[in-house]
Amino acid sequence: MSGENPSRSSSGEALAEPRIETTPSPSRSSSGEALAEPRIETTPSSSRSSSGEALAEPRIETLLDDADRAFRDVLDATPDGAWFAPGRLNLVGEHTDYNGGFVLPLALERGAVACVRRRDDDLVRVHSTDLGSTVQVRLGDVGPDAGLDWAAYVAGVGWAAVQRGLPVPGIDLTVSSNVPAGAGLSSSAALSCVTARAWADLAGWDLPDVEIAALGRDAENHVAGAPTGVMDQLASVCGRKGHALEIDTRSVEITWLPFDPASAGLALLVIDSRTPHALVDGAYAERRESCRRAAAALGVEELRDVPVDGLEQRLAGLPDLLRRRARHVVTDSDRVEQAAALLTSGADPRELGPLLDASHASMRDDFEITVPTVDTIQRAAVAAGAYGARMTGGGFGGCVIALVDAAAVDRVTAAVTDAAARAGHPTPVAFVAEPGDGARRLR
Ligand code: GAF
C-alpha cells in the first residue's frame, strides 16, 4: 500500500508512507503453528493429535530464531537485542475492566518474541514473520487513522511515548508469535507489550511496569482502534510464574496470588474453538456503550460502583437489555473477588470450578458474548468431568478454559473434540496453560 504523501527519511531515501508489503507464508497459520488437523496439544511445549502423534509447536527458541533470521534477511541489519511478552489468559472477570471492576488474569508461557534495533533517525521498520508483512513508517506519520494495519500495535507504542513527551528514537523490529490470533488470548497485547518493553529499554525510558503496559494499551486504543480495557497489557507486562493477578482496574492495584494447578494434580486446559473474534469489530464497542448507559441510568460513575448485595432490586428499573448487561458485569467482578479469596486462603483450586461455570452462564445469557462453538465446548468439558469451564477473553469466539484433573486432560480433550465434530464445528485445538512471567529482555 502506498500513501499519497511521499516523504523522505533522514538518510534522504524517498518513502511512500506507510508502506506495507505482504508476502504470504504458506506453511504457517497466523499463529505461526504448522497447519495439521486435528491438533490436540497437551503440554505447552509439545503437542499431540487425537491419534497421539506429536505435532510441532514453535517454542520460544524457534520464535527467536525466526525473528532473528528475518532481521538479517528482510531488514538487512543486526538487532541490538531480543525481548518476549506473553499472551494472557483470564481466569474470571470478563468485560469488567472498562467498568472499573476486578479481573483475574495470568500471563501465558506463549507470547511474542521481537528482535529490535534502535535507529538514529525517526523511521520505524517492522516485519512479522507470521504474516510475512513488512511495514515502514516515519514516527511523525503515526497516529489515529494512520492505516497501519497490524503494525499499528508496534508503531502506535512510539506514538504513545511521543504523547508523553518521551524522547523516541526510530526502531527496526521483527516479531514472531505463538499466540493464536483472535483466540481471546491477547495476541495483540503480546505484540504491543513486547514492543513497549523493548523500546523503553533501548530508549532508556525509566518507567514502572504499569506505564509500560499503558503504552501498549494506548497504541491499541488510539492507533489500532481497538477499544480495550486495561487488563490484557497489565497481565502481559506484570505476569509472574505460578501466580494469577488480581487487578483492581480502577486503582490499577495488582495483587499476585499463588496459582499452581499442577501442584494440586490439576491442569488448566485451554481449548481453542478456532472461531476467531476481532476486537475492532463493533460488538465489543457496543458492550462498552451499553455498560456506560447502564451506569448513567443508575446514577453511578461506573458499574463498579453498584454493590452486588440486593442487585436485582437495584437493577429493577433498567430496561431488560441494560439490566442483564449490568448484572453480568457486577456479578463477574464479584466472582473475581470470590476466586481471589479462595486463592488467598489456600483453598483447593477445584473450588474455583462453580465460579467458572457461573461466569460462562452469565456471559452466555446476560452479556450475550458466547457463540455456539464455545457453548458446545464448555458443556462438553463439564460433562466430561471438568470442575468448571468458561469462555475466556473478549468473546464472540476464541477459547474455553477448563479446570480438569491432570490425568483427565486427554479424556476431556477427546470429549470436546467429539462434541465439536458432532455439532459440525471446527476441530478444536487444546493445550495446557501454566502461569508464566511477564514481558522481559531475552538477550
Ligand atoms: C479484551 C479486551 F482487550 C480486555 O480489555 C477485556 O475487556 C476483555 O476483552 C474482556 O474481559 O481482551
Short mmCIF file of C-alpha atoms and ligand atoms in Angstrom, two decimals:
data_model
loop_
_atom_site.label_atom_id
_atom_site.label_comp_id
_atom_site.label_asym_id
_atom_site.label_seq_id
_atom_site.Cartn_x
_atom_site.Cartn_y
_atom_site.Cartn_z
CA MET A 1 0.00 0.00 0.00
CA SER A 2 1.34 3.43 -0.88
CA GLY A 3 0.22 6.66 0.75
CA GLU A 4 -0.35 9.81 -1.27
CA ASN A 5 2.24 11.90 0.55
CA PRO A 6 5.69 10.60 -0.22
CA SER A 7 8.21 11.82 2.30
CA ARG A 8 11.87 11.42 2.92
CA SER A 9 13.82 9.52 5.57
CA SER A 10 16.66 11.29 7.35
CA SER A 11 19.02 9.45 5.01
CA GLY A 12 17.32 11.17 2.10
CA GLU A 13 15.70 7.97 0.83
CA ALA A 14 12.25 8.62 -0.68
CA LEU A 15 9.44 6.92 1.24
CA ALA A 16 5.82 6.43 0.31
CA GLU A 17 4.26 6.01 3.76
CA PRO A 18 3.09 3.93 5.39
CA ARG A 19 4.46 1.17 3.22
CA ILE A 20 3.04 -2.29 3.77
CA GLU A 21 4.40 -5.26 1.91
CA THR A 22 2.86 -8.64 2.43
CA THR A 23 4.37 -11.91 1.38
CA PRO A 24 2.16 -14.90 2.21
CA SER A 25 3.85 -17.60 4.29
CA PRO A 26 2.01 -20.68 3.02
CA SER A 27 3.36 -23.19 5.51
CA ARG A 28 2.25 -21.36 8.67
CA SER A 29 -1.03 -20.34 10.24
CA SER A 30 -1.49 -16.81 11.58
CA SER A 31 -0.36 -18.14 14.93
CA GLY A 32 2.78 -19.46 13.37
CA GLU A 33 1.85 -23.07 14.08
CA ALA A 34 2.31 -25.78 11.48
CA LEU A 35 -1.04 -26.48 9.87
CA ALA A 36 -2.18 -30.01 10.52
CA GLU A 37 -5.55 -31.30 11.69
CA PRO A 38 -6.69 -32.27 14.19
CA ARG A 39 -4.23 -30.58 16.54
CA ILE A 40 -4.56 -31.53 20.15
CA GLU A 41 -1.72 -30.29 22.29
CA THR A 42 -1.47 -31.44 25.83
CA THR A 43 1.59 -29.60 27.09
CA PRO A 44 2.83 -26.08 26.42
CA SER A 45 5.97 -27.35 24.76
CA SER A 46 4.78 -30.35 22.83
CA SER A 47 1.58 -31.13 21.02
CA ARG A 48 -0.35 -34.22 20.29
CA SER A 49 -3.04 -35.07 17.74
CA SER A 50 -6.01 -37.18 18.82
CA SER A 51 -4.18 -40.17 17.40
CA GLY A 52 -1.29 -39.44 19.72
CA GLU A 53 1.04 -38.17 17.02
CA ALA A 54 3.29 -35.36 18.27
CA LEU A 55 2.82 -32.09 16.40
CA ALA A 56 5.37 -29.31 16.10
CA GLU A 57 4.64 -26.11 18.00
CA PRO A 58 7.06 -23.22 17.81
CA ARG A 59 8.91 -22.81 21.10
CA ILE A 60 10.37 -19.53 22.29
CA GLU A 61 13.77 -20.53 20.90
CA THR A 62 12.20 -21.17 17.49
CA LEU A 63 10.39 -17.84 17.55
CA LEU A 64 13.68 -16.17 18.43
CA ASP A 65 15.46 -17.89 15.54
CA ASP A 66 12.68 -16.83 13.14
CA ALA A 67 12.70 -13.20 14.28
CA ASP A 68 16.49 -13.09 14.25
CA ARG A 69 16.74 -14.55 10.75
CA ALA A 70 14.12 -12.13 9.41
CA PHE A 71 16.02 -9.23 10.94
CA ARG A 72 19.05 -10.08 8.86
CA ASP A 73 17.23 -11.29 5.71
CA VAL A 74 14.35 -8.81 5.48
CA LEU A 75 15.66 -5.73 7.31
CA ASP A 76 19.29 -6.40 6.35
CA ALA A 77 20.52 -5.42 9.82
CA THR A 78 21.66 -6.82 13.18
CA PRO A 79 19.38 -6.49 16.24
CA ASP A 80 20.55 -4.86 19.50
CA GLY A 81 18.63 -7.47 21.48
CA ALA A 82 15.58 -9.71 21.78
CA TRP A 83 12.51 -9.39 24.00
CA PHE A 84 9.49 -11.53 24.92
CA ALA A 85 5.97 -10.62 26.06
CA PRO A 86 3.30 -13.21 26.81
CA GLY A 87 -0.32 -13.51 25.81
CA ARG A 88 -2.74 -13.68 28.73
CA LEU A 89 -5.46 -15.97 29.91
CA ASN A 90 -8.26 -14.53 32.02
CA LEU A 91 -9.46 -16.87 34.78
CA VAL A 92 -12.58 -14.84 35.57
CA GLY A 93 -13.88 -11.24 35.34
CA GLU A 94 -14.82 -10.58 31.72
CA HIS A 95 -15.70 -7.12 30.38
CA THR A 96 -15.28 -5.80 33.91
CA ASP A 97 -12.02 -3.96 33.19
CA TYR A 98 -13.60 -0.99 31.40
CA ASN A 99 -16.19 -0.75 34.18
CA GLY A 100 -13.63 -0.18 36.95
CA GLY A 101 -14.17 -3.74 38.25
CA PHE A 102 -11.89 -6.66 39.13
CA VAL A 103 -10.18 -9.17 36.82
CA LEU A 104 -8.09 -12.28 37.49
CA PRO A 105 -5.78 -12.98 34.54
CA LEU A 106 -2.45 -14.78 34.30
CA ALA A 107 0.40 -14.44 31.81
CA LEU A 108 0.83 -17.40 29.48
CA GLU A 109 4.12 -19.03 28.61
CA ARG A 110 3.24 -18.37 24.97
CA GLY A 111 3.84 -14.97 23.51
CA ALA A 112 5.62 -12.76 21.01
CA VAL A 113 9.39 -12.57 20.53
CA ALA A 114 10.80 -9.40 18.99
CA CYS A 115 14.30 -8.67 17.78
CA VAL A 116 14.83 -4.92 17.90
CA ARG A 117 17.44 -2.34 16.99
CA ARG A 118 17.47 1.34 17.90
CA ARG A 119 17.80 3.66 14.90
CA ASP A 120 19.30 7.11 14.85
CA ASP A 121 16.50 8.56 12.73
CA ASP A 122 12.71 8.66 13.05
CA LEU A 123 11.92 5.65 10.93
CA VAL A 124 10.02 2.59 12.21
CA ARG A 125 10.51 -0.58 10.18
CA VAL A 126 8.63 -3.68 11.32
CA HIS A 127 8.26 -7.19 9.97
CA SER A 128 6.01 -10.02 11.14
CA THR A 129 7.30 -13.48 10.29
CA ASP A 130 3.82 -14.93 10.90
CA LEU A 131 2.11 -12.61 8.44
CA GLY A 132 5.02 -12.22 6.03
CA SER A 133 4.32 -8.49 6.15
CA THR A 134 6.73 -5.54 6.34
CA VAL A 135 5.68 -2.01 7.25
CA GLN A 136 7.78 1.13 7.20
CA VAL A 137 6.59 4.47 8.56
CA ARG A 138 8.04 7.68 9.97
CA LEU A 139 7.16 8.36 13.60
CA GLY A 140 5.59 11.69 12.72
CA ASP A 141 3.10 9.92 10.44
CA VAL A 142 1.91 7.50 13.16
CA GLY A 143 -1.38 8.31 14.85
CA PRO A 144 -5.08 7.55 14.88
CA ASP A 145 -6.33 6.62 11.40
CA ALA A 146 -2.80 6.13 10.03
CA GLY A 147 -3.97 2.95 8.27
CA LEU A 148 -1.10 0.87 9.61
CA ASP A 149 -2.95 -2.44 9.85
CA TRP A 150 -1.22 -4.85 12.29
CA ALA A 151 1.81 -2.56 12.53
CA ALA A 152 -0.33 -0.05 14.48
CA TYR A 153 0.28 -2.27 17.55
CA VAL A 154 4.03 -1.64 17.14
CA ALA A 155 4.37 1.87 15.74
CA GLY A 156 1.50 3.04 18.00
CA VAL A 157 3.75 2.49 21.02
CA GLY A 158 6.10 5.15 19.64
CA TRP A 159 3.14 7.47 19.15
CA ALA A 160 2.03 6.85 22.77
CA ALA A 161 5.55 7.67 24.01
CA VAL A 162 5.61 10.88 21.98
CA GLN A 163 2.31 11.90 23.61
CA ARG A 164 4.03 11.56 27.00
CA GLY A 165 6.90 13.81 25.91
CA LEU A 166 9.44 10.98 25.97
CA PRO A 167 12.43 11.03 23.60
CA VAL A 168 11.51 8.50 20.90
CA PRO A 169 14.14 7.13 18.51
CA GLY A 170 13.11 5.12 15.45
CA ILE A 171 13.39 1.33 15.66
CA ASP A 172 13.72 -1.74 13.46
CA LEU A 173 11.72 -4.69 14.77
CA THR A 174 10.93 -8.22 13.65
CA VAL A 175 8.38 -10.30 15.52
CA SER A 176 7.31 -13.90 15.72
CA SER A 177 4.44 -15.14 17.91
CA ASN A 178 2.90 -18.40 19.04
CA VAL A 179 -0.30 -16.86 20.46
CA PRO A 180 -3.14 -17.71 18.09
CA ALA A 181 -4.77 -14.53 16.74
CA GLY A 182 -8.41 -13.89 17.61
CA ALA A 183 -8.48 -16.69 20.19
CA GLY A 184 -9.12 -14.48 23.22
CA LEU A 185 -5.53 -14.93 24.47
CA SER A 186 -4.34 -11.39 23.70
CA SER A 187 -2.00 -11.90 20.80
CA SER A 188 -2.34 -8.13 20.36
CA ALA A 189 -1.20 -7.32 23.91
CA ALA A 190 1.80 -9.63 23.42
CA LEU A 191 2.70 -7.59 20.33
CA SER A 192 2.15 -4.12 21.79
CA CYS A 193 3.83 -5.02 25.10
CA VAL A 194 6.90 -6.70 23.63
CA THR A 195 7.31 -3.51 21.61
CA ALA A 196 6.81 -1.25 24.62
CA ARG A 197 9.29 -3.24 26.76
CA ALA A 198 11.94 -3.23 24.02
CA TRP A 199 11.51 0.41 23.03
CA ALA A 200 11.69 1.50 26.68
CA ASP A 201 14.89 -0.47 27.23
CA LEU A 202 16.55 0.83 24.07
CA ALA A 203 15.46 4.45 24.51
CA GLY A 204 16.22 4.48 28.25
CA TRP A 205 12.68 5.35 29.39
CA ASP A 206 12.65 4.75 33.12
CA LEU A 207 9.01 3.75 33.54
CA PRO A 208 7.24 1.48 36.02
CA ASP A 209 5.66 -1.68 34.60
CA VAL A 210 2.13 -0.26 34.70
CA GLU A 211 3.31 2.59 32.46
CA ILE A 212 4.92 0.15 30.03
CA ALA A 213 1.52 -1.58 29.88
CA ALA A 214 -0.21 1.77 29.38
CA LEU A 215 1.98 2.49 26.33
CA GLY A 216 0.81 -0.79 24.82
CA ARG A 217 -2.81 -0.03 25.63
CA ASP A 218 -2.65 3.47 24.16
CA ALA A 219 -1.22 2.00 20.95
CA GLU A 220 -4.14 -0.43 20.79
CA ASN A 221 -6.86 2.06 21.78
CA HIS A 222 -5.78 5.10 19.81
CA VAL A 223 -3.72 3.90 16.86
CA ALA A 224 -5.04 0.38 16.19
CA GLY A 225 -8.59 1.48 17.08
CA ALA A 226 -9.29 -1.46 19.44
CA PRO A 227 -11.18 -0.02 22.44
CA THR A 228 -9.75 -2.44 25.05
CA GLY A 229 -9.71 -2.02 28.81
CA VAL A 230 -6.56 -2.26 30.94
CA MET A 231 -6.39 -5.99 31.69
CA ASP A 232 -4.50 -7.56 28.81
CA GLN A 233 -1.48 -5.30 28.76
CA LEU A 234 -1.13 -5.35 32.56
CA ALA A 235 -1.18 -9.16 32.55
CA SER A 236 1.34 -9.30 29.70
CA VAL A 237 3.79 -6.92 31.41
CA CYS A 238 3.23 -7.77 35.09
CA GLY A 239 2.63 -11.56 34.94
CA ARG A 240 4.51 -13.82 37.37
CA LYS A 241 5.26 -17.50 37.10
CA GLY A 242 2.99 -19.54 39.38
CA HIS A 243 0.64 -16.62 40.00
CA ALA A 244 -2.64 -15.12 38.87
CA LEU A 245 -3.02 -11.34 39.08
CA GLU A 246 -6.00 -9.87 40.86
CA ILE A 247 -6.29 -6.42 39.33
CA ASP A 248 -8.46 -3.64 40.65
CA THR A 249 -8.89 -1.92 37.31
CA ARG A 250 -9.94 1.37 38.90
CA SER A 251 -6.87 1.88 41.06
CA VAL A 252 -4.72 -0.37 38.82
CA GLU A 253 -3.57 -2.09 42.01
CA ILE A 254 -2.26 -5.61 41.38
CA THR A 255 -2.22 -8.46 43.89
CA TRP A 256 -0.23 -11.52 42.83
CA LEU A 257 -1.95 -14.67 44.09
CA PRO A 258 -0.27 -18.09 44.04
CA PHE A 259 -1.98 -20.28 41.44
CA ASP A 260 -0.32 -23.54 40.56
CA PRO A 261 -2.88 -26.05 39.28
CA ALA A 262 -0.22 -28.73 38.68
CA SER A 263 0.71 -28.88 42.37
CA ALA A 264 -2.92 -29.77 43.14
CA GLY A 265 -2.97 -32.51 40.49
CA LEU A 266 -4.91 -30.23 38.14
CA ALA A 267 -4.48 -28.82 34.67
CA LEU A 268 -5.83 -25.63 33.19
CA LEU A 269 -6.86 -26.82 29.76
CA VAL A 270 -7.21 -24.14 27.07
CA ILE A 271 -9.44 -25.21 24.21
CA ASP A 272 -9.37 -23.01 21.13
CA SER A 273 -12.72 -23.22 19.35
CA ARG A 274 -10.98 -21.93 16.23
CA THR A 275 -13.79 -19.44 15.78
CA PRO A 276 -11.75 -16.24 15.80
CA HIS A 277 -13.09 -12.91 17.02
CA ALA A 278 -11.89 -9.39 16.26
CA LEU A 279 -11.90 -6.70 18.93
CA VAL A 280 -12.08 -3.92 16.40
CA ASP A 281 -15.47 -5.28 15.40
CA GLY A 282 -18.45 -3.29 16.62
CA ALA A 283 -19.81 -5.77 19.17
CA TYR A 284 -17.11 -5.08 21.79
CA ALA A 285 -17.63 -1.32 21.48
CA GLU A 286 -21.38 -1.86 21.69
CA ARG A 287 -21.00 -3.72 25.01
CA ARG A 288 -18.89 -0.86 26.33
CA GLU A 289 -21.57 1.60 25.32
CA SER A 290 -24.34 -0.47 26.97
CA CYS A 291 -22.35 -0.52 30.20
CA ARG A 292 -21.85 3.23 30.07
CA ARG A 293 -25.58 3.75 29.53
CA ALA A 294 -26.46 1.37 32.38
CA ALA A 295 -24.10 3.20 34.75
CA ALA A 296 -25.58 6.56 33.73
CA ALA A 297 -29.12 5.28 34.25
CA LEU A 298 -28.14 4.01 37.71
CA GLY A 299 -26.52 7.33 38.58
CA VAL A 300 -23.05 5.86 39.19
CA GLU A 301 -19.72 6.72 37.64
CA GLU A 302 -19.00 3.12 36.62
CA LEU A 303 -20.76 -0.23 37.11
CA ARG A 304 -18.01 -0.98 39.64
CA ASP A 305 -19.94 1.31 41.98
CA VAL A 306 -23.02 -0.94 42.03
CA PRO A 307 -22.90 -3.28 45.08
CA VAL A 308 -23.71 -6.93 44.44
CA ASP A 309 -25.95 -7.10 47.53
CA GLY A 310 -29.58 -6.55 46.61
CA LEU A 311 -28.56 -6.41 42.95
CA GLU A 312 -31.91 -7.44 41.44
CA GLN A 313 -33.65 -4.63 43.26
CA ARG A 314 -31.04 -2.09 42.30
CA LEU A 315 -31.30 -3.01 38.62
CA ALA A 316 -35.08 -3.40 38.55
CA GLY A 317 -35.74 -0.02 36.95
CA LEU A 318 -33.47 -0.60 33.94
CA PRO A 319 -34.68 -1.76 30.52
CA ASP A 320 -34.17 -5.55 30.20
CA LEU A 321 -31.07 -5.36 27.99
CA LEU A 322 -29.20 -2.90 30.20
CA ARG A 323 -30.30 -4.81 33.30
CA ARG A 324 -28.72 -8.02 32.01
CA ARG A 325 -25.56 -6.29 30.81
CA ALA A 326 -25.10 -4.62 34.20
CA ARG A 327 -25.89 -7.85 36.07
CA HIS A 328 -23.12 -9.66 34.20
CA VAL A 329 -20.52 -7.00 34.99
CA VAL A 330 -21.39 -6.69 38.69
CA THR A 331 -21.62 -10.44 39.30
CA ASP A 332 -18.49 -11.31 37.31
CA SER A 333 -16.47 -8.71 39.18
CA ASP A 334 -17.81 -10.24 42.39
CA ARG A 335 -16.79 -13.71 41.15
CA VAL A 336 -13.24 -12.37 40.81
CA GLU A 337 -13.30 -11.32 44.46
CA GLN A 338 -14.64 -14.75 45.46
CA ALA A 339 -11.98 -16.53 43.40
CA ALA A 340 -9.25 -14.29 44.81
CA ALA A 341 -10.44 -15.06 48.33
CA LEU A 342 -10.21 -18.80 47.57
CA LEU A 343 -6.68 -18.49 46.22
CA THR A 344 -5.63 -16.25 49.12
CA SER A 345 -6.94 -18.73 51.68
CA GLY A 346 -5.03 -21.59 50.04
CA ALA A 347 -8.28 -23.48 49.33
CA ASP A 348 -8.33 -26.39 46.90
CA PRO A 349 -8.33 -24.78 43.41
CA ARG A 350 -11.14 -27.21 42.46
CA GLU A 351 -13.41 -24.83 44.35
CA LEU A 352 -12.93 -22.34 41.50
CA GLY A 353 -15.00 -24.64 39.27
CA PRO A 354 -18.51 -23.36 40.08
CA LEU A 355 -17.34 -19.77 39.62
CA LEU A 356 -16.08 -20.61 36.13
CA ASP A 357 -19.40 -22.24 35.20
CA ALA A 358 -21.40 -19.32 36.60
CA SER A 359 -19.25 -16.85 34.69
CA HIS A 360 -19.87 -18.72 31.45
CA ALA A 361 -23.64 -18.75 32.02
CA SER A 362 -23.55 -15.03 32.73
CA MET A 363 -21.59 -14.30 29.53
CA ARG A 364 -23.96 -16.51 27.56
CA ASP A 365 -27.31 -15.37 28.94
CA ASP A 366 -26.78 -11.83 30.22
CA PHE A 367 -23.86 -10.36 28.30
CA GLU A 368 -24.56 -12.45 25.18
CA ILE A 369 -20.94 -12.74 24.03
CA THR A 370 -20.64 -16.51 23.63
CA VAL A 371 -21.26 -18.34 20.36
CA PRO A 372 -22.44 -21.93 19.68
CA THR A 373 -18.90 -23.25 19.14
CA VAL A 374 -17.73 -22.18 22.60
CA ASP A 375 -21.01 -23.15 24.29
CA THR A 376 -20.68 -26.66 22.84
CA ILE A 377 -17.10 -26.95 24.10
CA GLN A 378 -17.93 -25.57 27.56
CA ARG A 379 -20.83 -28.01 28.01
CA ALA A 380 -18.80 -30.97 26.74
CA ALA A 381 -15.88 -30.16 29.04
CA VAL A 382 -18.10 -30.04 32.11
CA ALA A 383 -19.94 -33.21 31.06
CA ALA A 384 -16.56 -34.94 30.69
CA GLY A 385 -15.62 -34.14 34.27
CA ALA A 386 -14.12 -30.64 34.29
CA TYR A 387 -14.55 -28.95 37.69
CA GLY A 388 -15.62 -25.84 35.79
CA ALA A 389 -15.25 -24.25 32.37
CA ARG A 390 -15.82 -20.90 30.74
CA MET A 391 -15.04 -18.92 27.64
CA THR A 392 -12.10 -16.57 28.23
CA GLY A 393 -11.40 -13.19 26.65
CA GLY A 394 -13.46 -10.65 24.78
CA GLY A 395 -15.91 -13.21 23.38
CA PHE A 396 -17.75 -13.97 20.16
CA GLY A 397 -15.46 -16.98 19.69
CA GLY A 398 -11.99 -17.80 20.93
CA CYS A 399 -11.01 -20.16 23.74
CA VAL A 400 -12.70 -22.05 26.57
CA ILE A 401 -10.70 -22.78 29.71
CA ALA A 402 -11.47 -25.90 31.73
CA LEU A 403 -10.11 -26.85 35.14
CA VAL A 404 -9.56 -30.61 34.99
CA ASP A 405 -7.67 -33.35 36.78
CA ALA A 406 -4.23 -33.62 35.18
CA ALA A 407 -4.99 -37.25 34.43
CA ALA A 408 -8.19 -36.27 32.60
CA VAL A 409 -6.62 -33.94 30.02
CA ASP A 410 -6.75 -36.45 27.18
CA ARG A 411 -10.27 -37.61 28.06
CA VAL A 412 -11.70 -34.07 28.23
CA THR A 413 -9.85 -33.11 25.04
CA ALA A 414 -11.29 -36.11 23.23
CA ALA A 415 -14.80 -35.31 24.53
CA VAL A 416 -14.75 -31.68 23.36
CA THR A 417 -13.28 -32.71 20.00
CA ASP A 418 -16.05 -35.26 19.58
CA ALA A 419 -18.77 -32.79 20.61
CA ALA A 420 -17.44 -30.16 18.18
CA ALA A 421 -17.39 -32.70 15.34
CA ARG A 422 -20.94 -33.84 16.07
CA ALA A 423 -22.14 -30.22 16.05
CA GLY A 424 -20.35 -29.57 12.75
CA HIS A 425 -17.93 -27.07 14.34
CA PRO A 426 -14.22 -26.66 13.58
CA THR A 427 -11.90 -29.15 15.26
CA PRO A 428 -10.70 -27.52 18.49
CA VAL A 429 -7.03 -27.24 19.46
CA ALA A 430 -6.16 -27.73 23.13
CA PHE A 431 -3.11 -27.09 25.29
CA VAL A 432 -2.34 -26.95 29.00
CA ALA A 433 -1.52 -23.49 30.33
CA GLU A 434 0.67 -22.60 33.27
CA PRO A 435 1.09 -19.09 34.67
CA GLY A 436 4.30 -17.55 33.32
CA ASP A 437 6.40 -14.41 33.74
CA GLY A 438 5.65 -11.06 32.12
CA ALA A 439 7.48 -9.08 29.43
CA ARG A 440 11.27 -9.25 29.60
CA ARG A 441 14.52 -8.98 27.70
CA LEU A 442 15.80 -12.33 26.43
CA ARG A 443 19.29 -11.27 25.40
C1 GAF B 1 -10.48 -7.94 25.55
C2 GAF B 1 -10.05 -6.56 25.99
F1 GAF B 1 -8.89 -6.21 25.39
C3 GAF B 1 -9.88 -6.50 27.50
O1 GAF B 1 -9.58 -5.20 27.92
C4 GAF B 1 -11.14 -7.02 28.21
O2 GAF B 1 -12.16 -6.07 28.15
C5 GAF B 1 -11.56 -8.36 27.62
O3 GAF B 1 -11.67 -8.30 26.21
C6 GAF B 1 -12.87 -8.81 28.19
O4 GAF B 1 -12.75 -9.07 29.54
O5 GAF B 1 -9.47 -8.86 25.78
#
